[in-house]
Amino acid sequence: MLINSQTLLIGIIGNPLEHSLSPRMHNLTLSKMGLDYIYVPLEVAPNWLGEAVAGLKALNFKGVNVTIPYKKAVIPYLDELSPEALACGAVNLIKNENGYLTGYNTDGRGFMASLAEEGVGSIKRVVLIGAGGAAHSIAYELAIAGVEQISILDLDEAKACELARFVESLPAGKADGAQMSDELFSRLSQNADLIINCTPVGMYPDVDNTPVRSLNNVQPDTVVYDLIYNPISTRFLSIAQANNLKTINGLSMLVHQGALTLKILTGATPPITYMKEVVLNNY
Ligand code: NAP
């Protein structure tokens, strides 16, 4: 990679960033695409967020991804939000066009692209475990795609109900929220076409943990999705596999939301298969 005064800048702001796979995934992909860009990790201290965003304009960054803990906090510094970022109240991508900053949220669209890639269609009933940031973006996309019912379970009942109310506020959105329990999960999952783990339970280093202990009651054609990509196969997914259910891990969503980032910032279409190889080779 040869960097000179013509090289265009993109990056990621968050804190901490030491485990982020994004810089490697994006730099290798940009190079493969023959684009003269570099993708820089920018670890920002909380009291410098405003200055950091202003600095993106001063330094003519073309855009940045935004990750934990700034997906909401960054919004007051932006000029405009895309419809999904506005609805979800969270931004994971900022595009800079001559100092005008637009916030996007590519998580939900990345999730939907991964479902399409896996050939998963005609979803009617979904159980979402966890009601945090990722669940918000996914619930939004599922609702506007016309899913009939989204059941949301979280340790915190208020969070689950709040997300359900958000879905119900969307045209044709239908949802219910409740506190997570084995009994309720077992009942709701019996009729689900898709069950999604939107919690960090089971993520490295907590790899022996799982948000649910049994999937014995689900229908044989139910798809089980875990947003976690480290490890690539979680204990939750191994329970699903032991029940002969179709499983999807978080790698495909990670790559698709990353591909959307590059498409929005550069206008070019990134090579999905290559991006997956890069991520798989860098665990
Ligand atoms: P988050 O905002 O912290 O939300 C997680 C939610 O799950 C919280 O509301 C949490 O409740 C709840 N929760 C925790 N344990 C639970 C349990 N046992 N049962 C039910 N609910 C539980 O996190 P996030 O940003 O949405 O991310 C969630 C996961 O998705 C992470 O593992 C993240 O790495 C992954 N992710 C993957 C991708 C991808 O591209 N593949 C993209 C985004 C996120 P409390 O707040 O009460 O703990």
Short mmCIF file of N, CA and C in Angstrom, two decimals, residues 68-211:
data_model
loop_
_atom_site.label_atom_id
_atom_site.label_comp_id
_atom_site.label_asym_id
_atom_site.label_seq_id
_atom_site.Cartn_x
_atom_site.Cartn_y
_atom_site.Cartn_z
N ILE A 68 -19.04 1.10 19.33
CA ILE A 68 -19.23 1.28 20.78
C ILE A 68 -18.12 2.15 21.35
N PRO A 69 -18.42 3.17 22.15
CA PRO A 69 -19.71 3.53 22.74
C PRO A 69 -20.37 4.76 22.10
N TYR A 70 -20.11 5.03 20.83
CA TYR A 70 -20.50 6.34 20.27
C TYR A 70 -21.66 6.31 19.26
N LYS A 71 -22.32 5.15 19.12
CA LYS A 71 -23.34 5.05 18.06
C LYS A 71 -24.51 6.03 18.26
N LYS A 72 -24.83 6.33 19.50
CA LYS A 72 -25.89 7.32 19.78
C LYS A 72 -25.26 8.71 20.03
N ALA A 73 -24.16 8.70 20.77
CA ALA A 73 -23.56 9.97 21.23
C ALA A 73 -23.11 10.85 20.06
N VAL A 74 -22.85 10.25 18.90
CA VAL A 74 -22.32 11.01 17.78
C VAL A 74 -23.42 11.83 17.06
N ILE A 75 -24.66 11.47 17.27
CA ILE A 75 -25.76 12.05 16.48
C ILE A 75 -25.83 13.58 16.55
N PRO A 76 -25.69 14.21 17.73
CA PRO A 76 -25.79 15.68 17.77
C PRO A 76 -24.76 16.39 16.90
N TYR A 77 -23.71 15.72 16.50
CA TYR A 77 -22.65 16.38 15.71
C TYR A 77 -22.88 16.24 14.19
N LEU A 78 -23.98 15.58 13.80
CA LEU A 78 -24.20 15.31 12.37
C LEU A 78 -25.24 16.27 11.78
N ASP A 79 -25.20 16.45 10.44
CA ASP A 79 -26.13 17.37 9.78
C ASP A 79 -27.43 16.68 9.38
N GLU A 80 -27.35 15.36 9.10
CA GLU A 80 -28.52 14.65 8.59
C GLU A 80 -28.40 13.18 8.95
N LEU A 81 -29.55 12.50 9.06
CA LEU A 81 -29.54 11.05 9.30
C LEU A 81 -30.31 10.36 8.18
N SER A 82 -29.84 9.18 7.77
CA SER A 82 -30.60 8.37 6.81
C SER A 82 -31.86 7.87 7.53
N PRO A 83 -32.88 7.41 6.78
CA PRO A 83 -34.13 7.00 7.44
C PRO A 83 -33.92 5.94 8.52
N GLU A 84 -33.05 4.95 8.25
CA GLU A 84 -32.91 3.87 9.24
C GLU A 84 -32.12 4.34 10.46
N ALA A 85 -31.16 5.24 10.26
CA ALA A 85 -30.41 5.78 11.41
C ALA A 85 -31.33 6.66 12.26
N LEU A 86 -32.19 7.42 11.58
CA LEU A 86 -33.14 8.27 12.30
C LEU A 86 -34.11 7.42 13.11
N ALA A 87 -34.64 6.37 12.48
CA ALA A 87 -35.61 5.51 13.17
C ALA A 87 -34.96 4.80 14.35
N CYS A 88 -33.74 4.30 14.16
CA CYS A 88 -33.10 3.50 15.22
C CYS A 88 -32.41 4.37 16.26
N GLY A 89 -32.17 5.63 15.93
CA GLY A 89 -31.46 6.50 16.87
C GLY A 89 -30.02 6.05 17.09
N ALA A 90 -29.42 5.46 16.08
CA ALA A 90 -28.03 4.99 16.21
C ALA A 90 -27.36 5.05 14.84
N VAL A 91 -26.09 5.41 14.86
CA VAL A 91 -25.31 5.60 13.62
C VAL A 91 -24.07 4.71 13.68
N ASN A 92 -23.83 3.94 12.61
CA ASN A 92 -22.54 3.20 12.59
C ASN A 92 -21.67 3.62 11.40
N LEU A 93 -22.14 4.66 10.68
CA LEU A 93 -21.34 5.16 9.55
C LEU A 93 -21.65 6.65 9.34
N ILE A 94 -20.59 7.44 9.19
CA ILE A 94 -20.74 8.86 8.85
C ILE A 94 -20.10 9.08 7.49
N LYS A 95 -20.84 9.72 6.58
CA LYS A 95 -20.26 10.11 5.29
C LYS A 95 -20.05 11.62 5.29
N ASN A 96 -18.86 12.03 4.87
CA ASN A 96 -18.52 13.46 4.82
C ASN A 96 -18.51 13.93 3.36
N GLU A 97 -19.45 14.81 3.02
CA GLU A 97 -19.46 15.38 1.66
C GLU A 97 -19.23 16.88 1.79
N ASN A 98 -18.00 17.30 1.57
CA ASN A 98 -17.62 18.72 1.66
C ASN A 98 -18.04 19.35 2.97
N GLY A 99 -17.84 18.61 4.06
CA GLY A 99 -18.15 19.15 5.38
C GLY A 99 -19.57 18.90 5.84
N TYR A 100 -20.40 18.31 4.99
CA TYR A 100 -21.77 17.98 5.37
C TYR A 100 -21.80 16.51 5.78
N LEU A 101 -22.17 16.26 7.06
CA LEU A 101 -22.05 14.90 7.60
C LEU A 101 -23.42 14.21 7.67
N THR A 102 -23.49 13.04 7.01
CA THR A 102 -24.72 12.23 7.06
C THR A 102 -24.44 10.94 7.82
N GLY A 103 -25.33 10.61 8.77
CA GLY A 103 -25.20 9.37 9.54
C GLY A 103 -26.06 8.27 8.96
N TYR A 104 -25.49 7.06 8.85
CA TYR A 104 -26.21 5.88 8.35
C TYR A 104 -26.15 4.79 9.42
N ASN A 105 -26.99 3.78 9.26
CA ASN A 105 -26.86 2.58 10.08
C ASN A 105 -26.95 1.37 9.15
N THR A 106 -25.83 0.70 8.92
CA THR A 106 -25.80 -0.40 7.95
C THR A 106 -25.97 -1.77 8.62
N ASP A 107 -26.11 -1.81 9.97
CA ASP A 107 -26.22 -3.11 10.66
C ASP A 107 -27.44 -3.90 10.19
N GLY A 108 -28.60 -3.26 10.21
CA GLY A 108 -29.83 -3.97 9.86
C GLY A 108 -29.83 -4.41 8.40
N ARG A 109 -29.35 -3.53 7.53
CA ARG A 109 -29.32 -3.89 6.10
C ARG A 109 -28.30 -4.99 5.85
N GLY A 110 -27.20 -4.96 6.61
CA GLY A 110 -26.20 -6.03 6.50
C GLY A 110 -26.80 -7.36 6.94
N PHE A 111 -27.60 -7.31 8.00
CA PHE A 111 -28.28 -8.52 8.48
C PHE A 111 -29.22 -9.06 7.39
N MET A 112 -30.03 -8.18 6.79
CA MET A 112 -30.99 -8.62 5.77
C MET A 112 -30.26 -9.19 4.55
N ALA A 113 -29.14 -8.57 4.19
CA ALA A 113 -28.36 -9.08 3.04
C ALA A 113 -27.82 -10.48 3.35
N SER A 114 -27.45 -10.71 4.61
CA SER A 114 -26.93 -12.03 4.97
C SER A 114 -28.05 -13.08 4.91
N LEU A 115 -29.27 -12.71 5.29
CA LEU A 115 -30.39 -13.65 5.18
C LEU A 115 -30.64 -14.01 3.71
N ALA A 116 -30.61 -12.99 2.87
CA ALA A 116 -30.83 -13.23 1.43
C ALA A 116 -29.74 -14.15 0.88
N GLU A 117 -28.50 -13.89 1.28
CA GLU A 117 -27.38 -14.71 0.81
C GLU A 117 -27.56 -16.18 1.23
N GLU A 118 -28.13 -16.38 2.41
CA GLU A 118 -28.33 -17.74 2.93
C GLU A 118 -29.62 -18.37 2.40
N GLY A 119 -30.33 -17.65 1.54
CA GLY A 119 -31.56 -18.18 0.95
C GLY A 119 -32.72 -18.25 1.93
N VAL A 120 -32.69 -17.42 2.97
CA VAL A 120 -33.77 -17.42 3.96
C VAL A 120 -34.82 -16.38 3.54
N GLY A 121 -36.01 -16.85 3.19
CA GLY A 121 -37.07 -15.92 2.79
C GLY A 121 -38.34 -16.25 3.54
N SER A 122 -39.40 -15.55 3.21
CA SER A 122 -40.75 -15.75 3.79
C SER A 122 -40.74 -16.00 5.30
N ILE A 123 -40.19 -15.02 6.02
CA ILE A 123 -40.19 -15.12 7.49
C ILE A 123 -41.45 -14.45 8.02
N LYS A 124 -42.16 -15.19 8.87
CA LYS A 124 -43.40 -14.61 9.44
C LYS A 124 -43.23 -14.26 10.91
N ARG A 125 -42.63 -15.19 11.66
CA ARG A 125 -42.54 -14.98 13.12
C ARG A 125 -41.09 -15.09 13.56
N VAL A 126 -40.66 -14.09 14.32
CA VAL A 126 -39.26 -14.01 14.75
C VAL A 126 -39.18 -13.89 16.27
N VAL A 127 -38.23 -14.59 16.87
CA VAL A 127 -37.91 -14.34 18.28
C VAL A 127 -36.54 -13.69 18.33
N LEU A 128 -36.50 -12.49 18.91
CA LEU A 128 -35.24 -11.74 19.08
C LEU A 128 -34.82 -11.84 20.54
N ILE A 129 -33.63 -12.34 20.81
CA ILE A 129 -33.13 -12.39 22.19
C ILE A 129 -32.16 -11.22 22.36
N GLY A 130 -32.49 -10.30 23.26
CA GLY A 130 -31.68 -9.10 23.44
C GLY A 130 -32.37 -7.92 22.77
N ALA A 131 -32.37 -6.78 23.44
CA ALA A 131 -33.06 -5.60 22.91
C ALA A 131 -32.13 -4.38 22.88
N GLY A 132 -30.85 -4.63 22.56
CA GLY A 132 -29.87 -3.54 22.51
C GLY A 132 -29.77 -2.92 21.13
N GLY A 133 -28.61 -2.34 20.83
CA GLY A 133 -28.41 -1.60 19.58
C GLY A 133 -28.62 -2.43 18.34
N ALA A 134 -28.00 -3.60 18.28
CA ALA A 134 -28.11 -4.44 17.08
C ALA A 134 -29.55 -4.91 16.89
N ALA A 135 -30.20 -5.30 17.99
CA ALA A 135 -31.59 -5.76 17.92
C ALA A 135 -32.49 -4.66 17.34
N HIS A 136 -32.20 -3.42 17.70
CA HIS A 136 -32.99 -2.27 17.23
C HIS A 136 -32.93 -2.18 15.69
N SER A 137 -31.71 -2.22 15.16
CA SER A 137 -31.55 -2.09 13.70
C SER A 137 -32.20 -3.27 12.98
N ILE A 138 -32.06 -4.47 13.56
CA ILE A 138 -32.61 -5.66 12.91
C ILE A 138 -34.13 -5.66 12.98
N ALA A 139 -34.67 -5.30 14.15
CA ALA A 139 -36.13 -5.26 14.31
C ALA A 139 -36.73 -4.27 13.31
N TYR A 140 -36.06 -3.14 13.11
CA TYR A 140 -36.53 -2.13 12.16
C TYR A 140 -36.62 -2.71 10.74
N GLU A 141 -35.53 -3.36 10.31
CA GLU A 141 -35.51 -3.90 8.94
C GLU A 141 -36.51 -5.03 8.78
N LEU A 142 -36.63 -5.90 9.80
CA LEU A 142 -37.60 -7.01 9.71
C LEU A 142 -39.02 -6.47 9.63
N ALA A 143 -39.29 -5.43 10.44
CA ALA A 143 -40.65 -4.87 10.45
C ALA A 143 -40.99 -4.25 9.11
N ILE A 144 -40.05 -3.48 8.53
CA ILE A 144 -40.40 -2.83 7.26
C ILE A 144 -40.39 -3.85 6.10
N ALA A 145 -39.76 -5.01 6.33
CA ALA A 145 -39.82 -6.09 5.32
C ALA A 145 -41.14 -6.86 5.43
N GLY A 146 -41.96 -6.57 6.45
CA GLY A 146 -43.30 -7.16 6.53
C GLY A 146 -43.42 -8.40 7.39
N VAL A 147 -42.44 -8.65 8.28
CA VAL A 147 -42.56 -9.79 9.20
C VAL A 147 -43.80 -9.62 10.06
N GLU A 148 -44.55 -10.72 10.25
CA GLU A 148 -45.86 -10.60 10.92
C GLU A 148 -45.76 -10.33 12.42
N GLN A 149 -44.82 -10.97 13.09
CA GLN A 149 -44.72 -10.79 14.54
C GLN A 149 -43.27 -10.92 15.00
N ILE A 150 -42.82 -9.96 15.78
CA ILE A 150 -41.47 -10.01 16.35
C ILE A 150 -41.62 -10.07 17.87
N SER A 151 -41.17 -11.18 18.46
CA SER A 151 -41.21 -11.32 19.92
C SER A 151 -39.84 -11.01 20.47
N ILE A 152 -39.79 -10.05 21.38
CA ILE A 152 -38.50 -9.56 21.88
C ILE A 152 -38.34 -9.93 23.35
N LEU A 153 -37.24 -10.61 23.66
CA LEU A 153 -36.96 -11.02 25.03
C LEU A 153 -35.64 -10.41 25.48
N ASP A 154 -35.64 -9.79 26.64
CA ASP A 154 -34.41 -9.22 27.19
C ASP A 154 -34.42 -9.46 28.70
N LEU A 155 -33.24 -9.50 29.30
CA LEU A 155 -33.17 -9.62 30.76
C LEU A 155 -33.95 -8.47 31.40
N ASP A 156 -33.87 -7.32 30.74
CA ASP A 156 -34.53 -6.11 31.21
C ASP A 156 -35.88 -5.97 30.47
N GLU A 157 -36.96 -6.23 31.20
CA GLU A 157 -38.29 -6.21 30.58
C GLU A 157 -38.60 -4.85 29.94
N ALA A 158 -38.19 -3.79 30.62
CA ALA A 158 -38.49 -2.44 30.12
C ALA A 158 -37.84 -2.23 28.74
N LYS A 159 -36.61 -2.74 28.57
CA LYS A 159 -35.93 -2.59 27.28
C LYS A 159 -36.65 -3.36 26.18
N ALA A 160 -37.08 -4.57 26.53
CA ALA A 160 -37.80 -5.41 25.55
C ALA A 160 -39.10 -4.72 25.13
N CYS A 161 -39.82 -4.18 26.12
CA CYS A 161 -41.11 -3.53 25.82
C CYS A 161 -40.90 -2.24 25.02
N GLU A 162 -39.83 -1.53 25.33
CA GLU A 162 -39.54 -0.29 24.60
C GLU A 162 -39.24 -0.58 23.12
N LEU A 163 -38.48 -1.63 22.88
CA LEU A 163 -38.19 -1.99 21.48
C LEU A 163 -39.47 -2.45 20.77
N ALA A 164 -40.31 -3.20 21.50
CA ALA A 164 -41.58 -3.65 20.92
C ALA A 164 -42.45 -2.44 20.55
N ARG A 165 -42.47 -1.44 21.42
CA ARG A 165 -43.27 -0.23 21.14
C ARG A 165 -42.72 0.49 19.90
N PHE A 166 -41.38 0.50 19.78
CA PHE A 166 -40.76 1.13 18.60
C PHE A 166 -41.22 0.40 17.32
N VAL A 167 -41.20 -0.93 17.35
CA VAL A 167 -41.63 -1.70 16.17
C VAL A 167 -43.10 -1.40 15.87
N GLU A 168 -43.92 -1.36 16.90
CA GLU A 168 -45.36 -1.11 16.72
C GLU A 168 -45.61 0.29 16.16
N SER A 169 -44.65 1.20 16.35
CA SER A 169 -44.83 2.56 15.83
C SER A 169 -44.55 2.64 14.33
N LEU A 170 -43.98 1.58 13.76
CA LEU A 170 -43.67 1.55 12.33
C LEU A 170 -44.91 1.07 11.56
N PRO A 171 -45.08 1.51 10.31
CA PRO A 171 -46.24 1.04 9.55
C PRO A 171 -46.21 -0.50 9.47
N ALA A 172 -47.29 -1.14 9.87
CA ALA A 172 -47.46 -2.61 9.82
C ALA A 172 -46.56 -3.37 10.80
N GLY A 173 -45.83 -2.67 11.66
CA GLY A 173 -44.97 -3.37 12.63
C GLY A 173 -45.79 -4.03 13.72
N LYS A 174 -45.49 -5.31 14.00
CA LYS A 174 -46.22 -6.03 15.07
C LYS A 174 -45.17 -6.69 15.97
N ALA A 175 -45.23 -6.38 17.27
CA ALA A 175 -44.22 -6.91 18.17
C ALA A 175 -44.76 -7.02 19.59
N ASP A 176 -44.12 -7.91 20.36
CA ASP A 176 -44.39 -7.97 21.79
C ASP A 176 -43.05 -8.07 22.51
N GLY A 177 -42.99 -7.56 23.73
CA GLY A 177 -41.74 -7.59 24.49
C GLY A 177 -41.99 -8.16 25.87
N ALA A 178 -41.00 -8.88 26.40
CA ALA A 178 -41.15 -9.46 27.74
C ALA A 178 -39.78 -9.77 28.31
N GLN A 179 -39.78 -10.08 29.61
CA GLN A 179 -38.51 -10.46 30.24
C GLN A 179 -38.14 -11.88 29.81
N MET A 180 -36.85 -12.07 29.54
CA MET A 180 -36.35 -13.37 29.11
C MET A 180 -36.53 -14.40 30.22
N SER A 181 -37.11 -15.57 29.86
CA SER A 181 -37.13 -16.71 30.77
C SER A 181 -37.13 -17.97 29.90
N ASP A 182 -36.64 -19.06 30.42
CA ASP A 182 -36.60 -20.31 29.65
C ASP A 182 -38.00 -20.73 29.21
N GLU A 183 -38.97 -20.57 30.12
CA GLU A 183 -40.34 -21.01 29.83
C GLU A 183 -40.94 -20.20 28.69
N LEU A 184 -40.79 -18.87 28.77
CA LEU A 184 -41.38 -18.02 27.74
C LEU A 184 -40.66 -18.24 26.40
N PHE A 185 -39.34 -18.36 26.44
CA PHE A 185 -38.61 -18.62 25.20
C PHE A 185 -39.10 -19.91 24.57
N SER A 186 -39.25 -20.94 25.39
CA SER A 186 -39.67 -22.24 24.88
C SER A 186 -41.04 -22.12 24.19
N ARG A 187 -41.95 -21.36 24.79
CA ARG A 187 -43.30 -21.21 24.22
C ARG A 187 -43.25 -20.41 22.91
N LEU A 188 -42.56 -19.27 22.94
CA LEU A 188 -42.54 -18.40 21.76
C LEU A 188 -41.78 -19.04 20.59
N SER A 189 -40.73 -19.78 20.91
CA SER A 189 -39.88 -20.32 19.84
C SER A 189 -40.55 -21.47 19.09
N GLN A 190 -41.60 -22.05 19.66
CA GLN A 190 -42.31 -23.16 18.99
C GLN A 190 -42.85 -22.76 17.62
N ASN A 191 -43.25 -21.49 17.50
CA ASN A 191 -43.87 -21.03 16.24
C ASN A 191 -42.96 -20.12 15.44
N ALA A 192 -41.68 -20.03 15.82
CA ALA A 192 -40.80 -19.06 15.14
C ALA A 192 -40.19 -19.64 13.86
N ASP A 193 -40.11 -18.79 12.83
CA ASP A 193 -39.35 -19.17 11.62
C ASP A 193 -37.88 -18.84 11.80
N LEU A 194 -37.62 -17.84 12.65
CA LEU A 194 -36.26 -17.34 12.82
C LEU A 194 -36.04 -16.96 14.28
N ILE A 195 -34.95 -17.45 14.87
CA ILE A 195 -34.58 -17.10 16.25
C ILE A 195 -33.21 -16.43 16.18
N ILE A 196 -33.08 -15.25 16.77
CA ILE A 196 -31.82 -14.50 16.63
C ILE A 196 -31.25 -14.16 18.00
N ASN A 197 -29.99 -14.52 18.22
CA ASN A 197 -29.30 -14.06 19.42
C ASN A 197 -28.69 -12.69 19.16
N CYS A 198 -29.28 -11.66 19.77
CA CYS A 198 -28.75 -10.29 19.65
C CYS A 198 -28.10 -9.87 20.96
N THR A 199 -27.63 -10.83 21.76
CA THR A 199 -26.91 -10.50 23.00
C THR A 199 -25.44 -10.89 22.80
N PRO A 200 -24.57 -10.38 23.68
CA PRO A 200 -23.16 -10.82 23.59
C PRO A 200 -22.91 -12.14 24.34
N VAL A 201 -23.97 -12.81 24.79
CA VAL A 201 -23.79 -14.04 25.58
C VAL A 201 -23.24 -15.16 24.68
N GLY A 202 -22.06 -15.65 25.04
CA GLY A 202 -21.40 -16.69 24.23
C GLY A 202 -20.22 -16.16 23.45
N MET A 203 -20.03 -14.83 23.51
CA MET A 203 -18.93 -14.20 22.77
C MET A 203 -17.61 -14.43 23.52
N TYR A 204 -16.49 -14.53 22.79
CA TYR A 204 -15.18 -14.69 23.39
C TYR A 204 -14.94 -13.61 24.45
N PRO A 205 -14.47 -13.88 25.65
CA PRO A 205 -13.98 -15.18 26.14
C PRO A 205 -15.04 -16.03 26.85
N ASP A 206 -16.32 -15.58 26.79
CA ASP A 206 -17.40 -16.23 27.54
C ASP A 206 -18.00 -17.37 26.71
N VAL A 207 -17.14 -18.19 26.10
CA VAL A 207 -17.59 -19.09 25.02
C VAL A 207 -18.44 -20.29 25.48
N ASP A 208 -18.42 -20.59 26.80
CA ASP A 208 -19.24 -21.72 27.26
C ASP A 208 -20.66 -21.30 27.58
N ASN A 209 -20.93 -20.02 27.47
CA ASN A 209 -22.25 -19.51 27.83
C ASN A 209 -23.19 -19.51 26.62
N THR A 210 -24.48 -19.53 26.90
CA THR A 210 -25.49 -19.49 25.82
C THR A 210 -26.74 -18.79 26.35
N PRO A 211 -27.42 -18.01 25.51
CA PRO A 211 -28.62 -17.32 25.99
C PRO A 211 -29.78 -18.29 26.26
#
